[in-house]
Coordinates of C-alpha atoms in Angstrom, one line a residue:
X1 CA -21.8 8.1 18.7
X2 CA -18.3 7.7 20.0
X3 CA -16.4 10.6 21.1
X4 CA -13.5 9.1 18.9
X5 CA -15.5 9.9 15.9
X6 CA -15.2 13.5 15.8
X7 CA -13.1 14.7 13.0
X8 CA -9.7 16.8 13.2
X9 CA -8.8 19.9 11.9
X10 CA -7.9 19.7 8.1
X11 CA -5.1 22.7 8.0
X12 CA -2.5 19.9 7.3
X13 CA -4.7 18.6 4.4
X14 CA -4.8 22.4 3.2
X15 CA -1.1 23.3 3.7
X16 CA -0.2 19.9 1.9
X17 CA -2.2 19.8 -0.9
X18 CA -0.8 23.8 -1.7
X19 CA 2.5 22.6 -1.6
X20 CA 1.9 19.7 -4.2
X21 CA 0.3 22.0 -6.5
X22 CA 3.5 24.1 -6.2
X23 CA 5.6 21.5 -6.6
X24 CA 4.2 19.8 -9.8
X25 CA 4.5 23.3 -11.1
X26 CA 8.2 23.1 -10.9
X27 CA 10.2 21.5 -13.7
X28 CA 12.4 17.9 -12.3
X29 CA 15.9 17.7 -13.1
X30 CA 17.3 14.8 -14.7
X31 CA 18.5 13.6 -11.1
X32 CA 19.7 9.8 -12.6
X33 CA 21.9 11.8 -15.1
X34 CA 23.2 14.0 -12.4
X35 CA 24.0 11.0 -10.5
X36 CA 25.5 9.1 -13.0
X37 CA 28.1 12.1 -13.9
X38 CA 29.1 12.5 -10.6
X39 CA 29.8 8.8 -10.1
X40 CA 31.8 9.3 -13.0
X41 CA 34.0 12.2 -11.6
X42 CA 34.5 10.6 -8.4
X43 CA 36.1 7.4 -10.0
X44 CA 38.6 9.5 -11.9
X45 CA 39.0 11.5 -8.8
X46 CA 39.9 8.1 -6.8
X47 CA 42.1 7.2 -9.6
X48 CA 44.6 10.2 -9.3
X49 CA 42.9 12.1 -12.3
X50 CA 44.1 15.6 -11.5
X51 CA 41.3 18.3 -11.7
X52 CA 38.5 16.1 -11.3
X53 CA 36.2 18.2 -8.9
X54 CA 36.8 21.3 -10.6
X55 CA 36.1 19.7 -13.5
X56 CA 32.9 18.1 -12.5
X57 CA 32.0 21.6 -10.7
X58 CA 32.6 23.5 -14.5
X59 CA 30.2 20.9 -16.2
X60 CA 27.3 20.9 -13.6
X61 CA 27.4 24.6 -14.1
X62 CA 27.4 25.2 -17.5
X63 CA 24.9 22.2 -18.1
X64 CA 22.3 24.3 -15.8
X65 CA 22.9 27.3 -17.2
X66 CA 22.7 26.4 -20.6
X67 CA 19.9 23.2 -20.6
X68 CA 18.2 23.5 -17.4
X69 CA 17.3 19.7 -17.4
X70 CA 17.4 18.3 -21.0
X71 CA 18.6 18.9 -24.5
X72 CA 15.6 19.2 -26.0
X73 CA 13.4 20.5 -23.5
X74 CA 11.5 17.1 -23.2
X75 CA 11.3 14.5 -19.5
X76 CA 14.1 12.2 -20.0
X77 CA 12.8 8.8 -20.5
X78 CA 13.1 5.9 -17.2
X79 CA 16.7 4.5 -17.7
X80 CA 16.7 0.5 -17.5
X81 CA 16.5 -0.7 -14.5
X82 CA 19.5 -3.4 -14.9
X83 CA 21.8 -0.4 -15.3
X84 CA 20.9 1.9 -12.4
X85 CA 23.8 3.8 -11.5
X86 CA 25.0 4.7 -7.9
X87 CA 22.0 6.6 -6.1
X88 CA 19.6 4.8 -8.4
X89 CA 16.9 6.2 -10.6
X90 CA 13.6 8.1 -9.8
X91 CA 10.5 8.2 -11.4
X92 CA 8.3 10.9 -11.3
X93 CA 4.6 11.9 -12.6
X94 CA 1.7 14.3 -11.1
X95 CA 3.5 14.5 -7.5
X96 CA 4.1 10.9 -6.9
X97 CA 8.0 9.8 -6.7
X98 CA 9.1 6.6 -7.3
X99 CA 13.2 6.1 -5.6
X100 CA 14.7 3.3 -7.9
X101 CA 17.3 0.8 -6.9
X102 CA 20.5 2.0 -5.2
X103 CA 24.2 0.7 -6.5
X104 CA 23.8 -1.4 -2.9
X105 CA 23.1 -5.2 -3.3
X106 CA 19.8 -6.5 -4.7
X107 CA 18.6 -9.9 -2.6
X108 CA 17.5 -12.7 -4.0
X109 CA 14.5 -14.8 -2.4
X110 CA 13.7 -18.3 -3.9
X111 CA 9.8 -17.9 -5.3
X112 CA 7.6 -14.9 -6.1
X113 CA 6.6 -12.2 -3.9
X114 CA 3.3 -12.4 -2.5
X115 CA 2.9 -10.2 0.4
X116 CA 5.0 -7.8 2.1
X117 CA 3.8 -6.2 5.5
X118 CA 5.4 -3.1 7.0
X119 CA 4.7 -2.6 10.8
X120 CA 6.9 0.8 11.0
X121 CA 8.8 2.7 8.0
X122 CA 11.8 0.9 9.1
X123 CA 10.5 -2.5 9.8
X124 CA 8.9 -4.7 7.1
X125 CA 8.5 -8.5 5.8
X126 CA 8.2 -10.2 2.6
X127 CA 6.5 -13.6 2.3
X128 CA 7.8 -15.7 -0.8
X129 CA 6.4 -18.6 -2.8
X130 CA 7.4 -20.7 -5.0
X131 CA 5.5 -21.9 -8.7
X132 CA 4.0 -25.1 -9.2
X133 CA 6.6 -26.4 -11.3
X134 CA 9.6 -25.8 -8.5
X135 CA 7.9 -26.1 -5.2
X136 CA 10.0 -25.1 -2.6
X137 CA 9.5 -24.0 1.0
X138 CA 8.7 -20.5 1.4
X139 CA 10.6 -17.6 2.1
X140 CA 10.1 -15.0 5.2
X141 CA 12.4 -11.9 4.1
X142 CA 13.1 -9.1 6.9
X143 CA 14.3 -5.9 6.6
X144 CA 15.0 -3.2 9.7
X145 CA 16.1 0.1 6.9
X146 CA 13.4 0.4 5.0
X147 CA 13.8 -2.3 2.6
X148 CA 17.5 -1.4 1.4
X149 CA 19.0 -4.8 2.7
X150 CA 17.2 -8.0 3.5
X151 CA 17.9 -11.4 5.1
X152 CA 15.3 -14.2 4.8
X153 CA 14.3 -17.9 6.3
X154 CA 12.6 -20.5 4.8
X155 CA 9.4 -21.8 6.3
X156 CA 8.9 -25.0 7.5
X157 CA 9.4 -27.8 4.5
X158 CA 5.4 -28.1 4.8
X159 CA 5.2 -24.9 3.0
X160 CA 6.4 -26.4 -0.2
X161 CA 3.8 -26.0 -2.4
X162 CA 1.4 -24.0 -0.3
X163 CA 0.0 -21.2 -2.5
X164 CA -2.9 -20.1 -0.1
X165 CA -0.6 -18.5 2.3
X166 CA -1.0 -15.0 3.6
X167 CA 1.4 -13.2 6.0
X168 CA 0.1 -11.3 9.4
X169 CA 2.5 -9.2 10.7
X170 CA 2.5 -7.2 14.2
X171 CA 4.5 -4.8 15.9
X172 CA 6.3 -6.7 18.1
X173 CA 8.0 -8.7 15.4
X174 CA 5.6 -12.0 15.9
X175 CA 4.7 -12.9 12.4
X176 CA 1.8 -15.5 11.4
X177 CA 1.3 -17.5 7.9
X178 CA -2.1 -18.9 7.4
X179 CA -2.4 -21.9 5.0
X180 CA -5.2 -23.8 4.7
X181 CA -5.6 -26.1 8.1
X182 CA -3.6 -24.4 9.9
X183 CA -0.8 -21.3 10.9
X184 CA 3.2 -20.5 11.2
X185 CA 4.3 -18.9 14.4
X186 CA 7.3 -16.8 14.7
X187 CA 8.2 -15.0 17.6
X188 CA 11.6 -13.6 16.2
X189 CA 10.8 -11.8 12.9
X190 CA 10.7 -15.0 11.1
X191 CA 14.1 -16.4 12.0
X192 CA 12.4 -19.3 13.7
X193 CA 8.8 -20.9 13.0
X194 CA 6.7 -23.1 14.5
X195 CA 3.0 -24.8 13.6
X196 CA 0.2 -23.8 15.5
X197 CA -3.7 -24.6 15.3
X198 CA -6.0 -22.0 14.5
X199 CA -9.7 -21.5 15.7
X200 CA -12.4 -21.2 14.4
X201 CA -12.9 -18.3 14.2
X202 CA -16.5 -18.1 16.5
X203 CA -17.0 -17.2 19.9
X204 CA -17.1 -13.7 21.2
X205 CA -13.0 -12.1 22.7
X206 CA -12.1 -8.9 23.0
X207 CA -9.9 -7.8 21.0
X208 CA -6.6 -6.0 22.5
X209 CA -4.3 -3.7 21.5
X210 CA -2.1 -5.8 18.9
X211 CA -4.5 -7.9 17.4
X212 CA -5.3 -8.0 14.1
X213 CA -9.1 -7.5 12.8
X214 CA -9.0 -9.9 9.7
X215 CA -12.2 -11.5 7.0
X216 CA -13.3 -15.0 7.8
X217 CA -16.1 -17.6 6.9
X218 CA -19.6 -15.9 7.4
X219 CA -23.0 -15.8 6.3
X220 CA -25.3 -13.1 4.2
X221 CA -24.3 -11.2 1.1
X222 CA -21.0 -12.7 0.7
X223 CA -20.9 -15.5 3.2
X224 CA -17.8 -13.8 4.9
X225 CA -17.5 -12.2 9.0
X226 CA -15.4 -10.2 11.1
X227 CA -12.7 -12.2 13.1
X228 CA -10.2 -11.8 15.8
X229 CA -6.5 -12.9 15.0
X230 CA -3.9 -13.0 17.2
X231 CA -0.1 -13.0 17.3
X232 CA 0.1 -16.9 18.9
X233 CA -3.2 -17.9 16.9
X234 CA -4.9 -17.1 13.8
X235 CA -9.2 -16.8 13.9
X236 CA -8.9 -16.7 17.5
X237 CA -13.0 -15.9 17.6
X238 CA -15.2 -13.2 16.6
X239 CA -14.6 -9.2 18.2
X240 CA -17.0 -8.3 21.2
X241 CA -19.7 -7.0 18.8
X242 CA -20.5 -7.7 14.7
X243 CA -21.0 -4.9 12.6
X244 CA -24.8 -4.7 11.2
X245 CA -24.5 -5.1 7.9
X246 CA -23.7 -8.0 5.5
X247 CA -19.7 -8.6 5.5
X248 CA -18.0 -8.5 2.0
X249 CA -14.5 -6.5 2.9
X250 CA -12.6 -5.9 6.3
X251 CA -9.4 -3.4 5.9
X252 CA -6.2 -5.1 6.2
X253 CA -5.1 -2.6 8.7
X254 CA -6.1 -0.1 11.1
X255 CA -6.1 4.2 9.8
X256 CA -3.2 6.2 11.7
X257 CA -6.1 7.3 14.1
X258 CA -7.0 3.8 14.9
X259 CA -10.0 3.5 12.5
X260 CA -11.0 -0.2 11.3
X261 CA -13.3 -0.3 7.9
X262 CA -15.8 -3.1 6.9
X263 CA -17.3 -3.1 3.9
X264 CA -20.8 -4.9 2.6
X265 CA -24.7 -4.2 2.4
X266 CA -27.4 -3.7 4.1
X267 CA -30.8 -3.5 3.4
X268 CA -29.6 -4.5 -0.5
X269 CA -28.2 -1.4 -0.1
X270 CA -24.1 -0.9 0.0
X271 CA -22.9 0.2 3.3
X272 CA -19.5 0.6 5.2
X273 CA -19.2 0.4 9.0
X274 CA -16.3 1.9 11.5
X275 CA -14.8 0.6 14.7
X276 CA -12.8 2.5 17.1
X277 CA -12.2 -0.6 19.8
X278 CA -11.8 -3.0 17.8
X279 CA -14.7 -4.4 17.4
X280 CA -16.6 -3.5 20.8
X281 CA -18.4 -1.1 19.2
X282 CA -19.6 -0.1 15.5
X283 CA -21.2 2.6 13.4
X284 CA -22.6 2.1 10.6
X285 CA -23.6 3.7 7.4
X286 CA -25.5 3.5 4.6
X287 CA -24.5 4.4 1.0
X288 CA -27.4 5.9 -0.8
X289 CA -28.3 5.3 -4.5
X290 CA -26.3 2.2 -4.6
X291 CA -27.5 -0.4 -7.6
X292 CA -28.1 -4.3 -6.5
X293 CA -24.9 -5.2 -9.3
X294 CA -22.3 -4.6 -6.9
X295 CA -19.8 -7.7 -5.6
X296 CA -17.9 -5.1 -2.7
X297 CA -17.5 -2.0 -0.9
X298 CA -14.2 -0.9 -0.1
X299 CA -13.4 2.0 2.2
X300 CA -9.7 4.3 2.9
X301 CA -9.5 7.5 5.2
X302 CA -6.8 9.8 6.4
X303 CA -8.2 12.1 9.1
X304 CA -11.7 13.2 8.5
X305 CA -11.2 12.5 4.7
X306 CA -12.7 8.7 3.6
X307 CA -14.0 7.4 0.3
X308 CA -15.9 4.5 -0.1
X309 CA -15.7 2.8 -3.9
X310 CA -18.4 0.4 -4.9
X311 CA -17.0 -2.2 -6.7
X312 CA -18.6 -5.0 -9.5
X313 CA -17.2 -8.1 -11.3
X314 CA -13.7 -7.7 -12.3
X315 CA -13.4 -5.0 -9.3
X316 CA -14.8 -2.2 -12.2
X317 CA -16.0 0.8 -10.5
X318 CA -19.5 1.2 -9.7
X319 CA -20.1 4.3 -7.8
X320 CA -17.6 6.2 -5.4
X321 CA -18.3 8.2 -2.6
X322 CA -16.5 10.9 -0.7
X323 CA -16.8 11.8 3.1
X324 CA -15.2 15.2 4.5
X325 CA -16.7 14.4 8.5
X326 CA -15.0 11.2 9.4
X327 CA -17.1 8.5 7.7
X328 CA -20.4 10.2 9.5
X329 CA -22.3 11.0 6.3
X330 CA -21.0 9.9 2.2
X331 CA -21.4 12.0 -1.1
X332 CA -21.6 10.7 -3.9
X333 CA -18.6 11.5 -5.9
X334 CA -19.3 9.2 -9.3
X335 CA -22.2 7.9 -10.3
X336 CA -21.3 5.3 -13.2
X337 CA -18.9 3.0 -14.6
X338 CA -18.3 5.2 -17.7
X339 CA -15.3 7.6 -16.5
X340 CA -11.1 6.2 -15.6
X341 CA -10.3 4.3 -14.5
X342 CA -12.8 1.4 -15.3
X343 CA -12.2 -0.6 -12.4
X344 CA -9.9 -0.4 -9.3
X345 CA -7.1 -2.8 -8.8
X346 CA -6.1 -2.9 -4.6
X347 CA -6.6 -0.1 -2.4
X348 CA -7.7 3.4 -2.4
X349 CA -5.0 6.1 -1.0
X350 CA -5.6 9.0 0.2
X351 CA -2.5 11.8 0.4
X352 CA -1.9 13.9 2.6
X353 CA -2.4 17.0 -0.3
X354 CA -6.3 15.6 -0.4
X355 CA -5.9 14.1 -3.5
X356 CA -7.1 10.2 -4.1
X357 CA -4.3 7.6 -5.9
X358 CA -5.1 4.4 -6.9
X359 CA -4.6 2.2 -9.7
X360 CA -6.6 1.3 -12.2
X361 CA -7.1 -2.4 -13.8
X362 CA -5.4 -1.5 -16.9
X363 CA -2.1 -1.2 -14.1
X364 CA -1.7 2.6 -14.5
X365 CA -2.1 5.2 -12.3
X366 CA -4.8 7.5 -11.6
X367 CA -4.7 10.8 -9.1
X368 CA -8.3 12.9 -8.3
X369 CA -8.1 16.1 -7.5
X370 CA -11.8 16.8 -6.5
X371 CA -13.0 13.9 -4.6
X372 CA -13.0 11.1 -7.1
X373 CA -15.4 13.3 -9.4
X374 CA -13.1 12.6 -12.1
X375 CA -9.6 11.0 -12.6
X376 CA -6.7 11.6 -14.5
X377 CA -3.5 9.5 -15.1
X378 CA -0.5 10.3 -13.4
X379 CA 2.1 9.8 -16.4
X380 CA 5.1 11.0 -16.5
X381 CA 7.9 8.4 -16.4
X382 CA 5.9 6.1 -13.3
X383 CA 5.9 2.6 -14.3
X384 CA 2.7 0.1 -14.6
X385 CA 2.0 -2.0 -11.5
X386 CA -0.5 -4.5 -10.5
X387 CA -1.9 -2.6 -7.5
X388 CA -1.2 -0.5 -4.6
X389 CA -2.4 -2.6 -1.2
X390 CA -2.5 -1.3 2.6
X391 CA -0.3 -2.3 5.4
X392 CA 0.2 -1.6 9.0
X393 CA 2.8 1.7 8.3
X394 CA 1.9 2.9 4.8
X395 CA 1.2 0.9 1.5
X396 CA 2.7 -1.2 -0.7
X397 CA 2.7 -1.4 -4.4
X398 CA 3.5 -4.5 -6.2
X399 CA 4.6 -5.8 -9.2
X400 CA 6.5 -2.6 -11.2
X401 CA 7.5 -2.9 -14.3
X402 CA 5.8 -6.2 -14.5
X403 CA 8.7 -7.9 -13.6
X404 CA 7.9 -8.6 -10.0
X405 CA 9.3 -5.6 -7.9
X406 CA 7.7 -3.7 -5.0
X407 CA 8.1 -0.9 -3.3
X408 CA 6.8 1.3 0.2
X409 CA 5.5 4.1 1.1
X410 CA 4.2 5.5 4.4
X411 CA 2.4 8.3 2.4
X412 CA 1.6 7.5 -0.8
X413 CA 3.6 10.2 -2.3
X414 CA 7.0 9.4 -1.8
X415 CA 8.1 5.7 -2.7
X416 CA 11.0 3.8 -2.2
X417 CA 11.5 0.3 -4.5
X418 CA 12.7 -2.7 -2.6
X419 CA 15.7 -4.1 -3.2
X420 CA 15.0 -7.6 -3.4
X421 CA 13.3 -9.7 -6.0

């Protein structure tokens, strides 16, 4: 056992978790409406309208006094997003905040997003690519203020038409773009590119701080392995040591205490296994009463809180199991497919109030607030997305509305939507 292992104190899980409850308890005010009046007042004030901040003082006043949030006692429905007024909307439902689009610019990147990596709450990237019909080189979109403004680059012209890329991102700024064949190098947060080889992806390195732990061609279960990537080439080899178990899932990123999670089976039965070093050594575990129907395992942890979901064809939820000791023993939390959500779509999220977010495959989503023993939606005014996926700082959901938007948080609980599309 490594002395890494041990698990911290949960006070902060405690503390947390008592002041969500306290908060959902307390009623929201209409903050877009708020807004939107006060824009109001200040252009009349900027015009020479005499009175204006009294004025604007007396209707505030009286509208909390009288209607403490709404007319008719009811949530005020999302406003559109094409007419979000200075400060932008918010959207609200069980403890989980949505922060809308600002009056600030919106970019524009050619294509659709695909991925978007964020290496610090500040720092992120946005990979672009373009439909079949108009191919186009992709995009590489950077931000430095936590997605508010963006600038991007195309990719070199033998992007066009590439729709197996996927964006690596490390700390240091140096980004990577796999495509089939081969990589992207960029050593200056994707002002400049260059092509480089990649390995194979075989033959034992040690993995340093920096690299990236990442899924590659394998054997067993789901003929996939654990592989080294690095910032100047992609499937550089295979880490120091291979987990034992069958490889169906490697986390996209490391936990906040330097935790790496790999999914798969073992024995036919479903199992998740943990690195500290990055691959020099592993520990793994065993998920018991698991059925032989499942396609993945999928693990997420925030201190010495980790769940492990069991997942089938179409990513439906199989079984899901709850760990309070650091990933040293599992629970099982649910036992069938017959509760919500039906299936999982992206990646599990634990909050810092100890309750589990993720979205469902019907694109709404779902909070537990007993270790994924049951699930209920989060409502309120949040909007449908496609899925919620982890980075390096935080997570990423993608898709709102439908219509192609993302957004970040570094908590879970507290988003921000990007403003670029």
């Amino acid at each position: 056992m490594l002395d890494q292992d041990r698990p911290g104190p949960d006070l902060d899980v405690r503390l947390a978790r008592g002041r969500a409850a306290l908060l959902d308890d307390i009623e929201q005010p209409p903050l877009a409406r708020i807004r939107d009046r006060a824009a109001t007042r200040r252009r009349r004030h900027a015009a020479g309208t005499a009175g204006g901040a009294a004025l604007l003082s007396l209707v505030v006043a009286t509208t909390v006094a009288l209607q403490p949030w709404t007319a008719d006692g009811t949530d005020p429905a999302p406003p559109p997003v094409a007419d979000a007024p200075p400060g932008g909307p918010v959207y609200t439902g069980a403890g989980i905040t949505i922060n809308g689009l600002t009056a600030s610019a919106v970019a524009h990147v050619p294509g659709t997003i695909g991925d978007v990596e964020f290496v610090d709450p500040d720092h992120g990237y946005l990979l672009a690519r373009c439909g079949v019909a108009k191919p186009c080189p992709a995009s590489l979109a950077r931000t430095s203020d936590g997605g508010a403004s963006w600038e991007h680059t195309e990719l070199p012209a033998g992007s066009a038409g590439q729709h197996r890329l996927e964006l690596a991102a490390f700390p240091d700024g140096r980004l990577l773009v796999s495509h089939p064949g081969g990589a992207y190098a960029s050593a200056d947060a994707g002002r400049s590119w260059r092509e480089v080889d990649t390995g194979d992806g075989t033959g034992r390195v040690a993995a340093v701080r920096g690299d990236l732990l990442r899924a590659g061609p394998g054997g067993g279960r789901c003929g996939l392995d654990v592989e080294v990537w690095r910032p100047d080439r992609p499937r550089a080899g295979a880490p120091a040591t291979s987990p034992d178990l069958d490889v169906c899932w490697v986390a996209p990123a490391a936990g906040a205490d330097g935790a790496w999670w790999v999914g798969g089976f073992r024995n036919g039965h479903a199992a998740v296994a943990l690195t500290r070093d990055r691959g020099a050594h592993w520990r793994t575990v065993e998920l018991p009463d698991t059925g032989t129907s499942a396609r993945t395992v999928e693990v997420a942890s925030l201190g010495s809180q980790a769940y492990a979901a069991v997942l089938g064809t179409d990513r439906s939820l199989l079984a899901l199991y709850h760990s309070a000791d650091g990933g040293r023993t599992f629970t099982r939390s649910r036992s069938d497919a017959s509760g919500v959500p039906a299936g999982i779509s992206g990646a599990l999220v634990p909050l810092l109030d100890g309750r589990l977010l993720v979205t469902g495959t019907d694109r709404q989503l779902y909070l537990s607030a007993d270790d994924g023993v049951t699930f209920q939606r989060a409502g309120g005014s949040l909007p449908p997305l496609a899925r919620l996926e982890r980075t390096v700082a935080g997570y990423v959901a993608y898709d709102l509305f439908g219509s192609g938007w993302a957004a970040y948080s570094a908590d879970g609980a507290t988003w921000r939507k990007l403003q670029i599309i």
